[in-house]
């Protein structure tokens, strides 16, 4: 038979064990400042976005209109453009060495493109839905609409692990377009105006970036015209965001309170 003291102690320990998820520290929310704006193709159903060496790389979705487009920020005229097989729904994009790698939504096929010419180099197969990608060194992080990111080897695209993403102890579903920025993974949360800034070691959201108001400013029309697209100019330390069928790409600076 347990003593009253032991019963009380057990009850306290049980409560302590249950507290962390319920009383997790609130995740800070940052707002933003618009520093500049650039044109965006309103016909582009943005799925992947990246910036490197003065060029913007964008992959778009929709069967029959999925493309890989390379251009400068200031103009909509492509430097290079490639059409994706019209029978598939194009999705995310990432760079690796002299290649670009792109995904498809539910078809389970991915593409390797020559970065300099956009010539198709080959295809690969994978399981699950393909949404978006970003890369840190030799690790690709891929979203599939769930609350977990898949880790992949860019040389083979084989899955090497998973990263569960949580905020205040709860899974963050609908992770979409991704970007690696200063040691964090930034992720659009589909159908919201928020970007999650994720610690890649723990999967915890360390802060939110609330981009409310950009949708209206960019002329987003319809339920599908959501925030989706993050690019990082590491050389000039510029952050770009856009959305599906928006008319602008915004250069922004997060505005955070101390500790966010």
PDB file of N, CA and C in Angstrom, residues 66 70 77 96-97 105 108 121 131 134-135 137 141 145 156 158 172 178 180 182 193 223 228 236 239-240 248 260:
ATOM      1  N   UNK A  66       3.308  23.781 -66.010  1.00  0.00           N
ATOM      2  CA  UNK A  66       4.410  23.707 -65.048  1.00  0.00           C
ATOM      3  C   UNK A  66       5.716  24.047 -65.762  1.00  0.00           C
ATOM      4  N   UNK A  70      14.122  31.005 -65.228  1.00  0.00           N
ATOM      5  CA  UNK A  70      15.277  31.714 -64.673  1.00  0.00           C
ATOM      6  C   UNK A  70      15.238  33.132 -65.227  1.00  0.00           C
ATOM      7  N   UNK A  77      11.037  39.016 -68.273  1.00  0.00           N
ATOM      8  CA  UNK A  77      11.582  38.314 -69.440  1.00  0.00           C
ATOM      9  C   UNK A  77      12.536  37.215 -68.980  1.00  0.00           C
ATOM     10  N   UNK A  96      21.717  22.268 -56.713  1.00  0.00           N
ATOM     11  CA  UNK A  96      22.772  21.399 -56.197  1.00  0.00           C
ATOM     12  C   UNK A  96      23.866  21.312 -57.250  1.00  0.00           C
ATOM     13  N   UNK A  97      25.039  21.824 -56.886  1.00  0.00           N
ATOM     14  CA  UNK A  97      26.183  21.846 -57.815  1.00  0.00           C
ATOM     15  C   UNK A  97      25.769  22.511 -59.120  1.00  0.00           C
ATOM     16  N   UNK A 105       3.879  16.857 -57.754  1.00  0.00           N
ATOM     17  CA  UNK A 105       2.968  16.766 -56.619  1.00  0.00           C
ATOM     18  C   UNK A 105       2.652  15.319 -56.229  1.00  0.00           C
ATOM     19  N   UNK A 108       5.122  11.227 -58.209  1.00  0.00           N
ATOM     20  CA  UNK A 108       6.264  10.460 -57.719  1.00  0.00           C
ATOM     21  C   UNK A 108       7.480  10.493 -58.619  1.00  0.00           C
ATOM     22  N   UNK A 121      18.368  16.460 -67.640  1.00  0.00           N
ATOM     23  CA  UNK A 121      19.456  15.493 -67.495  1.00  0.00           C
ATOM     24  C   UNK A 121      18.954  14.099 -67.147  1.00  0.00           C
ATOM     25  N   UNK A 131       6.274  18.505 -52.365  1.00  0.00           N
ATOM     26  CA  UNK A 131       5.807  19.892 -52.248  1.00  0.00           C
ATOM     27  C   UNK A 131       6.955  20.866 -52.496  1.00  0.00           C
ATOM     28  N   UNK A 134      14.526  22.705 -49.827  1.00  0.00           N
ATOM     29  CA  UNK A 134      15.654  23.606 -49.651  1.00  0.00           C
ATOM     30  C   UNK A 134      16.852  22.738 -49.314  1.00  0.00           C
ATOM     31  N   UNK A 135      18.028  23.364 -49.241  1.00  0.00           N
ATOM     32  CA  UNK A 135      19.232  22.570 -49.050  1.00  0.00           C
ATOM     33  C   UNK A 135      20.205  23.285 -48.122  1.00  0.00           C
ATOM     34  N   UNK A 137      24.155  22.414 -47.521  1.00  0.00           N
ATOM     35  CA  UNK A 137      25.258  21.519 -47.853  1.00  0.00           C
ATOM     36  C   UNK A 137      24.784  20.318 -48.639  1.00  0.00           C
ATOM     37  N   UNK A 141      16.151  19.251 -47.572  1.00  0.00           N
ATOM     38  CA  UNK A 141      14.957  19.151 -46.735  1.00  0.00           C
ATOM     39  C   UNK A 141      13.752  19.290 -47.655  1.00  0.00           C
ATOM     40  N   UNK A 145       3.562  18.478 -47.289  1.00  0.00           N
ATOM     41  CA  UNK A 145       2.260  18.913 -46.799  1.00  0.00           C
ATOM     42  C   UNK A 145       1.930  18.456 -45.398  1.00  0.00           C
ATOM     43  N   UNK A 156      21.495  11.123 -54.776  1.00  0.00           N
ATOM     44  CA  UNK A 156      20.650   9.971 -55.098  1.00  0.00           C
ATOM     45  C   UNK A 156      19.169  10.254 -54.900  1.00  0.00           C
ATOM     46  N   UNK A 158      17.687   9.690 -52.267  1.00  0.00           N
ATOM     47  CA  UNK A 158      17.186   8.733 -51.287  1.00  0.00           C
ATOM     48  C   UNK A 158      16.931   9.439 -49.958  1.00  0.00           C
ATOM     49  N   UNK A 172       3.094  21.069 -36.695  1.00  0.00           N
ATOM     50  CA  UNK A 172       2.756  22.144 -37.635  1.00  0.00           C
ATOM     51  C   UNK A 172       2.488  21.508 -38.998  1.00  0.00           C
ATOM     52  N   UNK A 178      10.061  26.076 -48.881  1.00  0.00           N
ATOM     53  CA  UNK A 178      11.116  26.116 -47.880  1.00  0.00           C
ATOM     54  C   UNK A 178      12.304  26.947 -48.338  1.00  0.00           C
ATOM     55  N   UNK A 180      16.484  27.817 -46.696  1.00  0.00           N
ATOM     56  CA  UNK A 180      17.488  27.791 -45.629  1.00  0.00           C
ATOM     57  C   UNK A 180      18.054  29.198 -45.489  1.00  0.00           C
ATOM     58  N   UNK A 182      20.353  31.536 -42.823  1.00  0.00           N
ATOM     59  CA  UNK A 182      21.151  31.743 -41.607  1.00  0.00           C
ATOM     60  C   UNK A 182      20.952  30.643 -40.561  1.00  0.00           C
ATOM     61  N   UNK A 193      -0.987  33.162 -43.797  1.00  0.00           N
ATOM     62  CA  UNK A 193      -0.088  34.282 -44.072  1.00  0.00           C
ATOM     63  C   UNK A 193       1.184  34.183 -43.247  1.00  0.00           C
ATOM     64  N   UNK A 223      -8.952  31.479 -53.764  1.00  0.00           N
ATOM     65  CA  UNK A 223      -8.464  30.725 -52.604  1.00  0.00           C
ATOM     66  C   UNK A 223      -7.073  30.148 -52.814  1.00  0.00           C
ATOM     67  N   UNK A 228       3.344  31.841 -50.995  1.00  0.00           N
ATOM     68  CA  UNK A 228       4.158  30.645 -51.249  1.00  0.00           C
ATOM     69  C   UNK A 228       5.362  31.034 -52.091  1.00  0.00           C
ATOM     70  N   UNK A 236      23.856  39.533 -50.562  1.00  0.00           N
ATOM     71  CA  UNK A 236      23.383  40.864 -50.148  1.00  0.00           C
ATOM     72  C   UNK A 236      22.467  40.807 -48.931  1.00  0.00           C
ATOM     73  N   UNK A 239      15.876  39.093 -48.299  1.00  0.00           N
ATOM     74  CA  UNK A 239      14.832  38.068 -48.241  1.00  0.00           C
ATOM     75  C   UNK A 239      13.719  38.462 -49.204  1.00  0.00           C
ATOM     76  N   UNK A 240      13.328  37.519 -50.060  1.00  0.00           N
ATOM     77  CA  UNK A 240      12.244  37.761 -51.012  1.00  0.00           C
ATOM     78  C   UNK A 240      11.100  36.792 -50.727  1.00  0.00           C
ATOM     79  N   UNK A 248       3.576  40.698 -57.528  1.00  0.00           N
ATOM     80  CA  UNK A 248       4.821  41.254 -57.012  1.00  0.00           C
ATOM     81  C   UNK A 248       5.606  40.234 -56.192  1.00  0.00           C
ATOM     82  N   UNK A 260      12.891  37.348 -30.251  1.00  0.00           N
ATOM     83  CA  UNK A 260      12.195  36.607 -31.309  1.00  0.00           C
ATOM     84  C   UNK A 260      13.157  36.197 -32.404  1.00  0.00           C
TER      85      UNK A 260
END
